[in-house]
mmCIF file of C-alpha atoms in Angstrom:
data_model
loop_
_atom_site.group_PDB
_atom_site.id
_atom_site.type_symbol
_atom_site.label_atom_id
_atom_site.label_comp_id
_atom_site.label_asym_id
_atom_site.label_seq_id
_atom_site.Cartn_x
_atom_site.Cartn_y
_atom_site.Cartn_z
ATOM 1 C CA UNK A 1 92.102 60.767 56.629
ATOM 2 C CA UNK A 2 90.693 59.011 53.859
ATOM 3 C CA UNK A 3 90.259 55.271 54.188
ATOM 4 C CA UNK A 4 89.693 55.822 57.733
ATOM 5 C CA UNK A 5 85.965 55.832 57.759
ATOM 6 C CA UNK A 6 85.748 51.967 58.842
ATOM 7 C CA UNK A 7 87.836 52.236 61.895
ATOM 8 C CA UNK A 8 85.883 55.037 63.388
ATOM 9 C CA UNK A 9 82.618 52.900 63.191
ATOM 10 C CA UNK A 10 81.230 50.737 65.752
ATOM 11 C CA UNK A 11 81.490 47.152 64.951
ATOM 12 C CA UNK A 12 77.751 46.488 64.792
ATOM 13 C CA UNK A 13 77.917 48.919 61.539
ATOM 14 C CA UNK A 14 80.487 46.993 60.155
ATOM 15 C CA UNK A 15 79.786 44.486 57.904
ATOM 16 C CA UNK A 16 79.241 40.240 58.634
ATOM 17 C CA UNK A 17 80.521 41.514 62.478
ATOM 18 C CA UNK A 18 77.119 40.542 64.007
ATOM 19 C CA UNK A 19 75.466 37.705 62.475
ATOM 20 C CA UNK A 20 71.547 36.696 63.218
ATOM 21 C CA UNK A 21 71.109 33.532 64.151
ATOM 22 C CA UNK A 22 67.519 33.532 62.674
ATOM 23 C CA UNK A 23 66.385 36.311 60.549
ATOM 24 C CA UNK A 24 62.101 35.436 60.848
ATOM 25 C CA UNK A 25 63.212 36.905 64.824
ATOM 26 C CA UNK A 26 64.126 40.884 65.273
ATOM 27 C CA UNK A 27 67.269 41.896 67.738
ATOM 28 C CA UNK A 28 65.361 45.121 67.968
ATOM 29 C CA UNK A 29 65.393 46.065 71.545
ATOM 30 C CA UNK A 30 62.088 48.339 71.105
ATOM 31 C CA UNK A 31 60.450 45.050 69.007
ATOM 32 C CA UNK A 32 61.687 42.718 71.727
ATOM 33 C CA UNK A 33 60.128 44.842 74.429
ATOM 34 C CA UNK A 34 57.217 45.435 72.973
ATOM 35 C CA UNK A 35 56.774 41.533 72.632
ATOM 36 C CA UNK A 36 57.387 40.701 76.481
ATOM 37 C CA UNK A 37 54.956 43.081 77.617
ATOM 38 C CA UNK A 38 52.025 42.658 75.275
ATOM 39 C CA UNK A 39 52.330 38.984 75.740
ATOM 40 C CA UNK A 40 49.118 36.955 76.217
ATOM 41 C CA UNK A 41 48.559 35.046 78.908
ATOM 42 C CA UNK A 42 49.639 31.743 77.956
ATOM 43 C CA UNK A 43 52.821 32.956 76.603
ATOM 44 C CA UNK A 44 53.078 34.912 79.827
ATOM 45 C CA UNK A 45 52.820 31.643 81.714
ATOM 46 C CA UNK A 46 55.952 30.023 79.998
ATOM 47 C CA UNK A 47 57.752 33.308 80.625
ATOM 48 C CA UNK A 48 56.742 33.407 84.384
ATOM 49 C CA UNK A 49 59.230 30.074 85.029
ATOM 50 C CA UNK A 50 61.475 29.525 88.413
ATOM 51 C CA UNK A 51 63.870 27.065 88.584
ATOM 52 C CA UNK A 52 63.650 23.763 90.487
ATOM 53 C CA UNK A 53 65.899 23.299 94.109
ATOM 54 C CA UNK A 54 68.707 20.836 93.451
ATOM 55 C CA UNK A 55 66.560 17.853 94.462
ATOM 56 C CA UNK A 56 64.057 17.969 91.982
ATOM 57 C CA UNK A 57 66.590 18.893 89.378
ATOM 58 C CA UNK A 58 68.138 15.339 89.954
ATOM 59 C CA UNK A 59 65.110 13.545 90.302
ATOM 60 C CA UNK A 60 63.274 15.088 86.923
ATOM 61 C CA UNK A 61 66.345 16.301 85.018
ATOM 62 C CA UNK A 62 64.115 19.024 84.739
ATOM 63 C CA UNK A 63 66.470 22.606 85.322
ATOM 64 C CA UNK A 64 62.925 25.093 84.973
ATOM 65 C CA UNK A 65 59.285 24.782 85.157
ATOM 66 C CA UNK A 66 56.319 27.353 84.710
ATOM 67 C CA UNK A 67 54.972 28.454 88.541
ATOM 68 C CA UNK A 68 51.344 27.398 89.481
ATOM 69 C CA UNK A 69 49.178 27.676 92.499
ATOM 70 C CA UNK A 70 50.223 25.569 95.034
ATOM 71 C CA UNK A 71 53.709 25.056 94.278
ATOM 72 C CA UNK A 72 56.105 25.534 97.606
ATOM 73 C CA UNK A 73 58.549 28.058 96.657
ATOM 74 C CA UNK A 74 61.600 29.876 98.644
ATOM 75 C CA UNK A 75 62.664 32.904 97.886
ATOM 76 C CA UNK A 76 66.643 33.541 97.210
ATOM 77 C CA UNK A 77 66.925 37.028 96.445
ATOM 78 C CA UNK A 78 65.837 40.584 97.700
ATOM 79 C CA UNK A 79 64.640 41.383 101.304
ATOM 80 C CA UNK A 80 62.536 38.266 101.604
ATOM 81 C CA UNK A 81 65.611 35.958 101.397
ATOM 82 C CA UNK A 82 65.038 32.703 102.387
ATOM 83 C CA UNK A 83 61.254 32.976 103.168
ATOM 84 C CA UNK A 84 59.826 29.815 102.496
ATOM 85 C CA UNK A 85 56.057 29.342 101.454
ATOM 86 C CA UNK A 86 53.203 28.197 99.349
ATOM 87 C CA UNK A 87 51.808 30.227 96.409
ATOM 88 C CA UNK A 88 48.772 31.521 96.493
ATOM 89 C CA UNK A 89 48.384 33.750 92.938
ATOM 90 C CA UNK A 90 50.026 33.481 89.860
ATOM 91 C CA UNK A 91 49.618 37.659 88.893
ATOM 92 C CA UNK A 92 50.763 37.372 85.396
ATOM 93 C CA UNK A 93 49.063 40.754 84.108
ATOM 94 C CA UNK A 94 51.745 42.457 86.748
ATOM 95 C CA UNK A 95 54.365 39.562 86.117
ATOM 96 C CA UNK A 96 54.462 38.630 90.549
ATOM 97 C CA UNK A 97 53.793 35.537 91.989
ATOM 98 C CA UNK A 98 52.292 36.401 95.604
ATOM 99 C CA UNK A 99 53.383 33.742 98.289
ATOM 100 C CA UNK A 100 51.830 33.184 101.762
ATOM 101 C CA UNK A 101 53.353 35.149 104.988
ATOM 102 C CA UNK A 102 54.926 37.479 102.378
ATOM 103 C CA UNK A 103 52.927 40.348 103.222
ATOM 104 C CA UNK A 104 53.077 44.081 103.796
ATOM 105 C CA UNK A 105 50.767 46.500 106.354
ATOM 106 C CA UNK A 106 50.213 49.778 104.458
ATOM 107 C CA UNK A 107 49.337 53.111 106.426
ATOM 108 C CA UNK A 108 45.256 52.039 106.586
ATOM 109 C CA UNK A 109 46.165 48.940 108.390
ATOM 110 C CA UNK A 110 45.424 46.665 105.638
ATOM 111 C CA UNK A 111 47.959 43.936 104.892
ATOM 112 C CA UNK A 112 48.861 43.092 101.036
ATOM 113 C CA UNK A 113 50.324 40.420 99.332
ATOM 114 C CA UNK A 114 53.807 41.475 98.167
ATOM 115 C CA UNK A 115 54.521 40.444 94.595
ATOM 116 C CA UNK A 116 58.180 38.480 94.011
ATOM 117 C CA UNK A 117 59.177 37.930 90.738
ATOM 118 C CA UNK A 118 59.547 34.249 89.759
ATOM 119 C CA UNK A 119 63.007 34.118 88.826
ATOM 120 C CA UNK A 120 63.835 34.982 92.223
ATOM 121 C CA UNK A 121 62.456 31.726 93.806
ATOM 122 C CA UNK A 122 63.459 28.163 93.534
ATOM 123 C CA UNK A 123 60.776 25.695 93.311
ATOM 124 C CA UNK A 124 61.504 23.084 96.702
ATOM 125 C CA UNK A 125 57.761 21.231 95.634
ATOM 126 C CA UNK A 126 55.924 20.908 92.614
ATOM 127 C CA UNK A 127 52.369 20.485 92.840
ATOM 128 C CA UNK A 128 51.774 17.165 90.701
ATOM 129 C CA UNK A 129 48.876 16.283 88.416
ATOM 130 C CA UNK A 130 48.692 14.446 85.382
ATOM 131 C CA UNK A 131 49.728 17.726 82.923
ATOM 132 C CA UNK A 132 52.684 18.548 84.994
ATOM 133 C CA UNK A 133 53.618 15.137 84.779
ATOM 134 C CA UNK A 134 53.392 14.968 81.015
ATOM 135 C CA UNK A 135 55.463 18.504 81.264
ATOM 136 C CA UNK A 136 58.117 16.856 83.183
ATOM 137 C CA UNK A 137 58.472 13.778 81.274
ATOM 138 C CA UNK A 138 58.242 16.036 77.812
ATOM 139 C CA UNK A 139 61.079 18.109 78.996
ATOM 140 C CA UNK A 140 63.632 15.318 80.731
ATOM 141 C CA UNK A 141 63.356 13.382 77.520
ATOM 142 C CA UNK A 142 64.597 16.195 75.610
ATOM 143 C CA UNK A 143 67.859 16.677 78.277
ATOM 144 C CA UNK A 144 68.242 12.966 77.815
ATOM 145 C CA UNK A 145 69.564 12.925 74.732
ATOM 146 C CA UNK A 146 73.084 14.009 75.968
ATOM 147 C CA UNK A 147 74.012 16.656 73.291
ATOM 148 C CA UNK A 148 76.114 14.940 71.711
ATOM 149 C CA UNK A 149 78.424 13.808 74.049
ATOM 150 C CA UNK A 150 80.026 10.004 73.212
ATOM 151 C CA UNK A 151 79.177 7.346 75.869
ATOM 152 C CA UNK A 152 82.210 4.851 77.174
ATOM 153 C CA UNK A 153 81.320 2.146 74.856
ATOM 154 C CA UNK A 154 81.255 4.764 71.604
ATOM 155 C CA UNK A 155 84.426 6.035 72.602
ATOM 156 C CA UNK A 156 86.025 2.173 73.091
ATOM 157 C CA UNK A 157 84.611 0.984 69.811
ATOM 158 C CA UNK A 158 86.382 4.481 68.274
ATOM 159 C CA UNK A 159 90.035 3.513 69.504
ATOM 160 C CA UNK A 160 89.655 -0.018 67.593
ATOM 161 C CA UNK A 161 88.782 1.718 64.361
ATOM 162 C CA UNK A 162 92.478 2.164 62.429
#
C-alpha cells in the first residue's frame, strides 16, 4: 500500500503532467467564465466572429471575421438550416445576431426576431468599407507568411547543399 499514493491520483495532480502554455493566463474554468461573460463590448465584438463561405475564404485568405450589420449570412445549424438573409442587429449584451425573415409569432400575435448565435452562420457577403478592408488585409498578411513551410526553390537549393 505504501508507495501507491501516485497511481491513485489523477494526472492533472501529478506533477509537470499538464504544462501552461502561458502562466500571466488562468485555466480556471470559473476565471475563464467569468471573463466571457463580463466582457465589454468591444471584446464582445471579436468574440461574436462567423466564419467566411468558401468563396471569400479564397479570395481574402481570411478563415473568420467579426459580424456587422449588413453582412449576408446563412445559417448552417439548428432549425433555421439553410435560411439565408441579411443582418439586421448585432445583440452582443445577449451574444445573438438577429437576421431578417428569421422570426417567431408569440401567443399576442407579435412577431420577434429570433436570436442565432454567430458561430452557427457562414458569412456568403461582407459588407465592405474602408475598416473592414484594412481588417482583411491585416489578417491575410498574417496567413501569408506560410508557417514555416519551405517553398520549391528552398527545398531545390537544400538538395545541392552536401
Amino acid at each position: 500500500i505504501r508507495g501507491r499514493r501516485e497511481v491513485c491520483l489523477p494526472a492533472f495532480h501529478r506533477a509537470g503532467s499538464r504544462m501552461k502554455y502561458s502562466t500571466a493566463v488562468s485555466s480556471s474554468r470559473r476565471k475563464s467564465r467569468k471573463a466571457h461573460f463580463s466582457a465589454p463590448s468591444n471584446v464582445r465584438r471579436e468574440l461574436m466572429s462567423a466564419p467566411l463561405c468558401s468563396e471569400l475564404r479564397n479570395k481574402h485568405a481570411v478563415k473568420a471575421i467579426p459580424v456587422r450589420k449588413d453582412d449576408e449570412v446563412m445559417v448552417v445549424r439548428g432549425t433555421f438550416k439553410g435560411r439565408e438573409g441579411k443582418v439586421i442587429q448585432v445583440y452582443r449584451r445577449k451574444w445573438v445576431i438577429h437576421v431578417e425573415r428569421i422570426t417567431r409569432d408569440k401567443v399576442n400575435g407579435a412577431t420577434v426576431n429570433v436570436g442565432i448565435d454567430p458561430s452557427k452562420v457562414v458569412i456568403t457577403k461582407l459588407k465592405m468599407d474602408k475598416d473592414r478592408k484594412a481588417i482583411l488585409e491585416r489578417k491575410s498578411k498574417k496567413s501569408d507568411k506560410g508557417k514555416g513551410k519551405f517553398t520549391e526553390s528552398e527545398v531545390a537549393a537544400m538538395a545541392n547543399v552536401d
